[in-house]
Coordinates of C-alpha atoms in Angstrom, one line a residue:
X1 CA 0.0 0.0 0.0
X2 CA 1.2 3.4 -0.8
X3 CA 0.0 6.7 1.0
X4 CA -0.1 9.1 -1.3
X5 CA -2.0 12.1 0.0
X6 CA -1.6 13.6 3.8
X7 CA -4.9 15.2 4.7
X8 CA -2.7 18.5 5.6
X9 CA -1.1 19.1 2.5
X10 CA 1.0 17.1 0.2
X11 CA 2.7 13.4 1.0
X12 CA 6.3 13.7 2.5
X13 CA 8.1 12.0 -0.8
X14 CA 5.7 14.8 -2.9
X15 CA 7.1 17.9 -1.1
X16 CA 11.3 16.0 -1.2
X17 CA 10.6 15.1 -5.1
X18 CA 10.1 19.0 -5.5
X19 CA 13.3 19.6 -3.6
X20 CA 15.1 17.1 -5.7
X21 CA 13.6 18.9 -8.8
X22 CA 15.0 22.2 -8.0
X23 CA 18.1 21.5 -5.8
X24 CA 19.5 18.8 -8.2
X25 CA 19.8 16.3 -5.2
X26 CA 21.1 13.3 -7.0
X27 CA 18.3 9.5 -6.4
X28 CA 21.2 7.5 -4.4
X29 CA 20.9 10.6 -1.9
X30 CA 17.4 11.0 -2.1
X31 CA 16.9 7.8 -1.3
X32 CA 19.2 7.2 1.1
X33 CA 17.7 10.3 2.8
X34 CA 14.4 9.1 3.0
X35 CA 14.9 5.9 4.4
X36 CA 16.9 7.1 6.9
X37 CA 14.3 9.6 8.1
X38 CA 11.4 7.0 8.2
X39 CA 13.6 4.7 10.4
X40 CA 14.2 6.9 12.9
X41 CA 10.8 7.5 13.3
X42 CA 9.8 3.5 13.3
X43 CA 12.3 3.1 15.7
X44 CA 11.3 6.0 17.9
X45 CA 7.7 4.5 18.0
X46 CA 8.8 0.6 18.1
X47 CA 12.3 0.8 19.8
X48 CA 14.3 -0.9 16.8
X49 CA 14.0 -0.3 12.9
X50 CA 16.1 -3.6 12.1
X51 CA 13.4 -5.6 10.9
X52 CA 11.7 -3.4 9.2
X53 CA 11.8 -2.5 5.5
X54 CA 11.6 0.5 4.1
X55 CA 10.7 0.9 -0.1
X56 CA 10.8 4.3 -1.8
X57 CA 10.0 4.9 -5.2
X58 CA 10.7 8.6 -5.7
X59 CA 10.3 8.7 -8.9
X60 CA 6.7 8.2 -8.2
X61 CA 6.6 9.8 -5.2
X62 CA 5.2 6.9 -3.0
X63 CA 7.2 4.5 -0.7
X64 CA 5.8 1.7 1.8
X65 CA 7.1 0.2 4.8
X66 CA 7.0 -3.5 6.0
X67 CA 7.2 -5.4 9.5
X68 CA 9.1 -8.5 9.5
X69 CA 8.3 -10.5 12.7
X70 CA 9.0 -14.7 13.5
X71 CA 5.6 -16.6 14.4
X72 CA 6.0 -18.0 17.6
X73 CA 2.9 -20.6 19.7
X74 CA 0.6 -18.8 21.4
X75 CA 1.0 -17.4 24.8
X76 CA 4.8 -17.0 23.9
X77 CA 5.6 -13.6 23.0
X78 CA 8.1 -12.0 24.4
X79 CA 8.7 -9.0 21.7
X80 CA 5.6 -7.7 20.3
X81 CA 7.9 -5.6 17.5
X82 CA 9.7 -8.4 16.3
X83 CA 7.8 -11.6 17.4
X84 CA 3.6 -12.8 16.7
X85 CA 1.3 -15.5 17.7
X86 CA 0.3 -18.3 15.8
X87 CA -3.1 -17.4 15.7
X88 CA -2.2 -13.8 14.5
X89 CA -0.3 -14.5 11.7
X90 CA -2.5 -17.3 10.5
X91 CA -5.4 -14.6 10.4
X92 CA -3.1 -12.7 8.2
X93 CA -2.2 -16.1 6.2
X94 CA -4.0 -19.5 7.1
X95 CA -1.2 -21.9 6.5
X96 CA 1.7 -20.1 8.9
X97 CA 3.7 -22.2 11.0
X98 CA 5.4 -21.5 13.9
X99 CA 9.2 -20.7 13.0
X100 CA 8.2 -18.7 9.5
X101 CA 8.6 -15.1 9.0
X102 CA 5.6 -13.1 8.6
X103 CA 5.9 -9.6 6.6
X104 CA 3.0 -7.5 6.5
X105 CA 2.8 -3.9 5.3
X106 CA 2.3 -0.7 8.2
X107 CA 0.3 2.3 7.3
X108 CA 2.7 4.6 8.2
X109 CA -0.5 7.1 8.7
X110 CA -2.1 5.0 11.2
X111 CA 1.1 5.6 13.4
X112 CA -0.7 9.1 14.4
X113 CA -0.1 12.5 14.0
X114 CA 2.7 13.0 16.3
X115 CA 4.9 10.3 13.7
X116 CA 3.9 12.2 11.0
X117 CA 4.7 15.6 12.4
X118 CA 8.2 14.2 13.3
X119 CA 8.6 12.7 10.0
X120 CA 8.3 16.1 8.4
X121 CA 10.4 17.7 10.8
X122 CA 13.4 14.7 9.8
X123 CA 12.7 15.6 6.5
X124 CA 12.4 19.4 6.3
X125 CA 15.9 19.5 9.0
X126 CA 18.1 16.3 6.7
X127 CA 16.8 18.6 3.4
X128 CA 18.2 21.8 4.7
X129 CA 21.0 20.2 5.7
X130 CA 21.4 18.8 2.3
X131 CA 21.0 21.8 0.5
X132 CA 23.9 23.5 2.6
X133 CA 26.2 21.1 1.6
X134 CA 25.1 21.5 -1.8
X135 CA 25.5 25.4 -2.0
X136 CA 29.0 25.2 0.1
X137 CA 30.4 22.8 -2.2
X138 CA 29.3 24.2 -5.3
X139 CA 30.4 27.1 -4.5
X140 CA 33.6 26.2 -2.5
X141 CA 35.0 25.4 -6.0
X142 CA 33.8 28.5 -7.7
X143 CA 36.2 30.5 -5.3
X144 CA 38.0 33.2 -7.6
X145 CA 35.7 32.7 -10.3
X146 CA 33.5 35.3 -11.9
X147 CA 29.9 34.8 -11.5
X148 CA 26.7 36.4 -12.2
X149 CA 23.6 36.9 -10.1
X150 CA 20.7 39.4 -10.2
X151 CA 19.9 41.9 -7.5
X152 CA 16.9 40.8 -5.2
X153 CA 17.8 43.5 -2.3
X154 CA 19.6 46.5 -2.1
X155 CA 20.3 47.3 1.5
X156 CA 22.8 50.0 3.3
X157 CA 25.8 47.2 4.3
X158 CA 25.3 45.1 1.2
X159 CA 23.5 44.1 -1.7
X160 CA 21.4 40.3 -2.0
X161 CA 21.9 39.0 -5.6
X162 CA 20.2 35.5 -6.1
X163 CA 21.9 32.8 -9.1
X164 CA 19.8 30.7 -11.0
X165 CA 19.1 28.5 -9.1
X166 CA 17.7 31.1 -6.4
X167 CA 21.0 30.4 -3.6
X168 CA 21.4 34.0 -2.2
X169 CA 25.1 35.8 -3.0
X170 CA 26.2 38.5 -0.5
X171 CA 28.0 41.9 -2.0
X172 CA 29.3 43.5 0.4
X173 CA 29.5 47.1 0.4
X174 CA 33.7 47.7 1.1
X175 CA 33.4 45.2 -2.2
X176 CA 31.3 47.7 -4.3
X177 CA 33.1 49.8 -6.3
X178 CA 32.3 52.9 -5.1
X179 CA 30.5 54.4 -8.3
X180 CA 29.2 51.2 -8.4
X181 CA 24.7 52.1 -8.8
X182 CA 22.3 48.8 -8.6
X183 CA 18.9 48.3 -9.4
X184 CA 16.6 45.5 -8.8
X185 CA 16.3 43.1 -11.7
X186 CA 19.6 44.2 -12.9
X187 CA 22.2 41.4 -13.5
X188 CA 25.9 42.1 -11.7
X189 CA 29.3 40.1 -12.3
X190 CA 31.5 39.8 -9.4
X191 CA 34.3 37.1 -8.6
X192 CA 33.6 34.9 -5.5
X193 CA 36.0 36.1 -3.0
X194 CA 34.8 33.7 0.0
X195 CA 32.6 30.9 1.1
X196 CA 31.5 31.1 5.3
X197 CA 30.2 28.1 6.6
X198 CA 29.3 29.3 10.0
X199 CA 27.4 26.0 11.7
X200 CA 26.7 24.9 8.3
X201 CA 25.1 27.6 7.1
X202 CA 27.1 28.4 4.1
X203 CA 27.3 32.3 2.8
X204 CA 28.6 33.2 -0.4
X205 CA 30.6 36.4 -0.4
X206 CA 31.1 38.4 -3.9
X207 CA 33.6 41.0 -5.0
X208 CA 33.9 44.1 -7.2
X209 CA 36.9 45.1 -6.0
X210 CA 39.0 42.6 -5.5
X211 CA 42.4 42.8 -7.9
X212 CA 41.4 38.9 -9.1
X213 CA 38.1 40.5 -10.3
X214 CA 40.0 42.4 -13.3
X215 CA 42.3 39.5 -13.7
X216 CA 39.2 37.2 -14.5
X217 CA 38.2 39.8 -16.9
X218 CA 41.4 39.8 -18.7
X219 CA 41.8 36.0 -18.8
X220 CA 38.4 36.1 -21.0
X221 CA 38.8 38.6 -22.8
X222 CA 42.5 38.1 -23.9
X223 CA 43.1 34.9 -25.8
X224 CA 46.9 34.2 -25.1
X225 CA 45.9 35.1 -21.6
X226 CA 43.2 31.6 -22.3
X227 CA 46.3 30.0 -23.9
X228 CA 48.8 30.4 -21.3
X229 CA 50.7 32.7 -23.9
X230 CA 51.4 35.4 -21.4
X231 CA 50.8 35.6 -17.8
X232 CA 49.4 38.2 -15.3
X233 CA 52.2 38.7 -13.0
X234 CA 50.7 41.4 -10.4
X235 CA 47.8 43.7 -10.2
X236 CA 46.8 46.9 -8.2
X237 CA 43.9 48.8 -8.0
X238 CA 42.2 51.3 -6.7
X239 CA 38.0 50.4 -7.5
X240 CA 36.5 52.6 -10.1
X241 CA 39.4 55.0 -10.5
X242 CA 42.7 53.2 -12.0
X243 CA 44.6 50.2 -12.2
X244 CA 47.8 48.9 -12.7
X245 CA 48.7 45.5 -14.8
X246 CA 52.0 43.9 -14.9
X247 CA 52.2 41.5 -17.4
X248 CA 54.9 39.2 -19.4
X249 CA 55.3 36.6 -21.9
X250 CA 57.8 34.1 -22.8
X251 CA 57.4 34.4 -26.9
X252 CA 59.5 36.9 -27.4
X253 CA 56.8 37.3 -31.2
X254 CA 54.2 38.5 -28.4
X255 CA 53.9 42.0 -27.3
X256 CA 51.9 41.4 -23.9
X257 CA 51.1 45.0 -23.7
X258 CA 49.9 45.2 -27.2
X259 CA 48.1 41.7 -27.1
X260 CA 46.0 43.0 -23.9
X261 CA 45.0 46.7 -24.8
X262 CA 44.0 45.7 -28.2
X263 CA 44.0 47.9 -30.9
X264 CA 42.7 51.2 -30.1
X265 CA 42.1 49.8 -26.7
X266 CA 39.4 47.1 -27.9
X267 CA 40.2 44.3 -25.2
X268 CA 40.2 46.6 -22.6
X269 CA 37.0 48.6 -23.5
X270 CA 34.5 46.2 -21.9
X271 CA 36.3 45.8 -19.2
X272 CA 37.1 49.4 -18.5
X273 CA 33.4 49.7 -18.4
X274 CA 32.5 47.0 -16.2
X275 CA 34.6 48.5 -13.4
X276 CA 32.8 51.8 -14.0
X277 CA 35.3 53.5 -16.0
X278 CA 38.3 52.6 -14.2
X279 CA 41.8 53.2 -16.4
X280 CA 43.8 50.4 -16.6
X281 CA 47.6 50.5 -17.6
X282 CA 48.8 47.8 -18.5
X283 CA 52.8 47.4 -18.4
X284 CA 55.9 44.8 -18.9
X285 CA 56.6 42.8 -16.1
X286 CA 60.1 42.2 -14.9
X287 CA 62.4 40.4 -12.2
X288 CA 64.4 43.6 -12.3
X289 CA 62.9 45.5 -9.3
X290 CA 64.9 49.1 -10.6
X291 CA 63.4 48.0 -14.0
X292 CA 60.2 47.3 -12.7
X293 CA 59.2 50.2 -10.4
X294 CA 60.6 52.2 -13.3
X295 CA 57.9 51.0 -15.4
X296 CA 55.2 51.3 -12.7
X297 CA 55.9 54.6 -11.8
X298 CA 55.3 55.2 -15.7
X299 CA 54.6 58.0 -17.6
X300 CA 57.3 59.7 -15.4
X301 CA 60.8 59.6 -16.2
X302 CA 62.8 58.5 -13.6
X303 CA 66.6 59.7 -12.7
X304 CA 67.9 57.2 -10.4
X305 CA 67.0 54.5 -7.5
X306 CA 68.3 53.8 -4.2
X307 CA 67.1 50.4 -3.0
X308 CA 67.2 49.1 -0.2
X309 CA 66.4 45.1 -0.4
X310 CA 65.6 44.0 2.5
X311 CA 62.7 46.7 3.8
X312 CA 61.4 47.0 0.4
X313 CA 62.2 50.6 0.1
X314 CA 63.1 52.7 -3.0
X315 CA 64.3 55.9 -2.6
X316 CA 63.1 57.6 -6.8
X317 CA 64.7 60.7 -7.8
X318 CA 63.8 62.9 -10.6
X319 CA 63.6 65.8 -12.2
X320 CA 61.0 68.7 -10.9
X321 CA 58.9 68.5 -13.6
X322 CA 58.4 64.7 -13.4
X323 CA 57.6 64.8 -9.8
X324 CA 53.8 65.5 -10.3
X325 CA 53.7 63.2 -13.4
X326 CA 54.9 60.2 -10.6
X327 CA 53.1 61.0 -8.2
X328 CA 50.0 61.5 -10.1
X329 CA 46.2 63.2 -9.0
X330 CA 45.8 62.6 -5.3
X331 CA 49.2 60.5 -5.1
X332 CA 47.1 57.6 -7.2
X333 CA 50.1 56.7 -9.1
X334 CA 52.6 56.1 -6.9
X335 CA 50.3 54.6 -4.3
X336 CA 49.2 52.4 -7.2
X337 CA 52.9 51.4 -8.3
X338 CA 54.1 51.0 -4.8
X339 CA 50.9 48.4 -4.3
X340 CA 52.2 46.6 -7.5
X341 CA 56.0 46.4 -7.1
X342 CA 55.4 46.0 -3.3
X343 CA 57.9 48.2 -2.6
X344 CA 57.6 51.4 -0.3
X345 CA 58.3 54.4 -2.5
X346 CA 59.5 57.9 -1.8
X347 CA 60.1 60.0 -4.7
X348 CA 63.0 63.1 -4.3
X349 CA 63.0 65.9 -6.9
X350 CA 66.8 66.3 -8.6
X351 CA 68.8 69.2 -7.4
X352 CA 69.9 71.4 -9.9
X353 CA 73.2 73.2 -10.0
X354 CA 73.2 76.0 -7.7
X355 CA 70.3 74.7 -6.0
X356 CA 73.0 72.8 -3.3
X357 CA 73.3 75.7 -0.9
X358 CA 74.0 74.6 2.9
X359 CA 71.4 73.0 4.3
X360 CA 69.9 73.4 7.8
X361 CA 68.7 70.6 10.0
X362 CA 64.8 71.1 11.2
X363 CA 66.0 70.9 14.5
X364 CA 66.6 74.9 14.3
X365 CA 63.6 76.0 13.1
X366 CA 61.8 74.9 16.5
X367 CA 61.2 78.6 17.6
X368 CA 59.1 78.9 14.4
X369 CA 57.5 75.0 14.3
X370 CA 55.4 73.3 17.1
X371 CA 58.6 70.5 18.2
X372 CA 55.5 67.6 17.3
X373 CA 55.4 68.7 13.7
X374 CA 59.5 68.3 13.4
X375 CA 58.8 65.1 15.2
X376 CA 56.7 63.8 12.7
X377 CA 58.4 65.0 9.8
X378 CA 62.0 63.4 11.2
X379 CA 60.2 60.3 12.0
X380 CA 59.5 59.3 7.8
X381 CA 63.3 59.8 7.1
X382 CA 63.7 63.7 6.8
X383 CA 65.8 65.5 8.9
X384 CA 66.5 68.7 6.8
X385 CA 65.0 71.4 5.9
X386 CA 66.1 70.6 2.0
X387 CA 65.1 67.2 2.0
X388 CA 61.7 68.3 3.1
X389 CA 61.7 70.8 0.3
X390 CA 62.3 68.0 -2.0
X391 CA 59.8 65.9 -0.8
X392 CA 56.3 65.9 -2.5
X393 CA 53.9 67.5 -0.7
X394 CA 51.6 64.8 -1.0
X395 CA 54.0 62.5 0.6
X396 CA 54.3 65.1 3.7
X397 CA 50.5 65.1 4.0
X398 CA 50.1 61.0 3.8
X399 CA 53.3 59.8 5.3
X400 CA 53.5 61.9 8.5
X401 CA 49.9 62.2 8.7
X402 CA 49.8 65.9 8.9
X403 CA 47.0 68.1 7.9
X404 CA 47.1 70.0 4.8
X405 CA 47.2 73.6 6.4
X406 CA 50.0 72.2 8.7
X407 CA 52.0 70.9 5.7
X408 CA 51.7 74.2 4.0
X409 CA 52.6 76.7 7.0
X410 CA 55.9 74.2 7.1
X411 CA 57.2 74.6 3.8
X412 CA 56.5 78.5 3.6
X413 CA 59.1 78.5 7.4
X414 CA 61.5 76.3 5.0
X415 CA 61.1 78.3 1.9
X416 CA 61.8 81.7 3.3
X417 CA 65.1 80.5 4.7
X418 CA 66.5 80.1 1.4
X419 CA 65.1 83.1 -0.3

């Protein structure tokens, strides 16, 4: 017998076989799944499931459940669950004789509302479980790859985008590019930056801004990127404003830069305005780190570099009208190249000949600067008043964390000393 309707609602197997529909839950699970949950019901209610069997069809949505019990002489049994009298049995089936198995089939509804309540409750907790697993490992290997999903809710702290299967994806907003605009409906491409799995309850964070967001973009959108023909070596960015690509190949016939940009820029276009108009300069990698911070402090020419190794420091120097060209609009490219060549960079302007008058150590100009401010300054590696004169003032504002109008009041003290 098969029980196929609950006078509630739909059977049990009806309301998994939807699940299985949508959440892609493979039969050996399914039914595996639903055995298990009817057992530990049976052997809540009889104390043991072992001789019981359990059939489900879930392809047609039924099942049915059998007792298995040994006929034993009348007067003589001693475990209702597993044993039954002669008499019983032979009611069920005249010829039984003591010693034979009788199997008869249990209406699993006749076990009361209070199995059937549990039942669903098994079910509904083993299918959530399921579909955790599901989503985590799904997307567990779908970490630093590009994915789509449309926006269902735009909140304050994040935006809810849903795939299409309907599993929610979590942008966070410190991973929204900041010009970034989303409406409802919309569809959005981010890379998955991490899967949580907090008590198995998996969430699937996405990223905008994340530097492996434009190298996914690039790998699809530049063929020798696809076939391994040259290689993204480092990336920095700064969301929605610029970027910086270091790239290289090993056919010396391939021009990396060239082969990325496109002509006029076409392999980059797309991509410039899926990040929301964000420039990207793309440059030649190399294991030359003069070389290289050379070409990522590009388009300035530089003079010389001082390294030194083993803090990661470069000391650039370089003539006064390449300063602003290196350090770019609000210090964005020499932030950007210091992020790519991981190396900390200071850039120096190029005395010129008759500009290396004696200098004077800050020290002496504390009856005209609060002693704090000299403090500050000294502590980033500047001690005179030259050097800071030298230094951009950008670098004076970010690196001794100094306010703009305290900055300024400083260099006019240094400046009219030497006029």
């Amino acid at each position: 017998m098969a029980i196929k309707k609950d006078v509630k609602g739909p059977s049990m197997i009806e309301t998994f076989q939807e699940f299985k529909e949508t959440k892609n839950i493979d039969r050996t699970t399914l039914v595996s799944v639903l055995e298990e949950s009817f057992r530990n019901v049976i052997a809540k209610i009889f104390g043991s499931d072992e001789n019981f069997d359990v059939i489900v069809n879930p392809d047609k949505g039924d099942f049915e459940i059998h007792r298995n019990r040994v006929v034993v002489p009348d007067g003589e049994v001693i475990d209702e669950n597993k044993e039954i009298e002669l008499s019983e049995a032979q009611k069920i089936e005249p010829d039984y004789e003591v010693g034979e198995e009788v199997s008869e089939e249990v209406e699993f509804a006749k076990f009361g509302r209070r199995a059937i309540l549990n039942l669903r409750q098994t079910l509904a907790s083993k299918i959530l479980e399921l579909e955790h697993d599901s989503l985590y490992q799904k997307y567990k290997d779908k970490v630093h790859q590009v994915v789509s999903g449309e926006v269902y809710q735009i909140w304050k702290r994040e935006v809810l985008l849903v795939d299409d299967e309907g599993n929610e994806l979590h942008l966070p907003k410190a991973e929204q590019i900041p010009s970034d605009n989303y409406r409802k409906g919309e569809t959005v491409r981010a890379v998955v930056k991490e899967v949580q799995n907090e008590n198995n309850n998996p969430r699937i964070i996405l990223s905008r801004t994340s530097p492996e967001f434009l190298e996914r973009l690039l790998e699809a959108e530049v063929p020798e990127i696809q076939d391994g023909l040259i290689t993204i070596k480092r990336v920095a960015r700064i969301p929605g404003d610029r970027a910086k690509v270091a790239v290289e190949s090993y056919d010396d016939r391939i021009d990396p830069v060239g082969a990325c940009v496109g002509v006029k820029g076409s392999r980059v276009h797309g991509i410039v305005r899926e990040l929301c108009n964000e420039n990207i300069d793309v440059i030649n990698y190399s294991s030359n780190t003069q070389l290289f911070i050379q070409r990522a402090l590009s388009p300035a020419k530089i003079s010389s570099i001082n390294l030194d190794e083993e803090n990661h420091k470069a000391e650039v120097y370089l003539q006064p009208e390449e300063v602003s060209l290196a350090i770019g609009r609000g210090g964005m490219n020499i932030k950007l190249a210091s992020m790519l060549t991981e190396y900390t960079i200071d850039v120096f302007r190029v005395l010129n000949e008759g500009e290396a008058d004696e200098d004077i150590y800050l020290d002496e100009f504390s009856d005209e600067i609060d002693q704090w401010v000299i403090d500050a300054i000294k502590a980033i590696g500047l001690d005179t008043a030259k050097a800071v004169l030298n230094a951009p003032r950008e670098m004076l504002i970010e690196k001794a964390d100094l306010e703009e109008e305290t900055v300024d009041q400083l260099l006019d003290v240094l400046s009219a000393e030497f006029e």
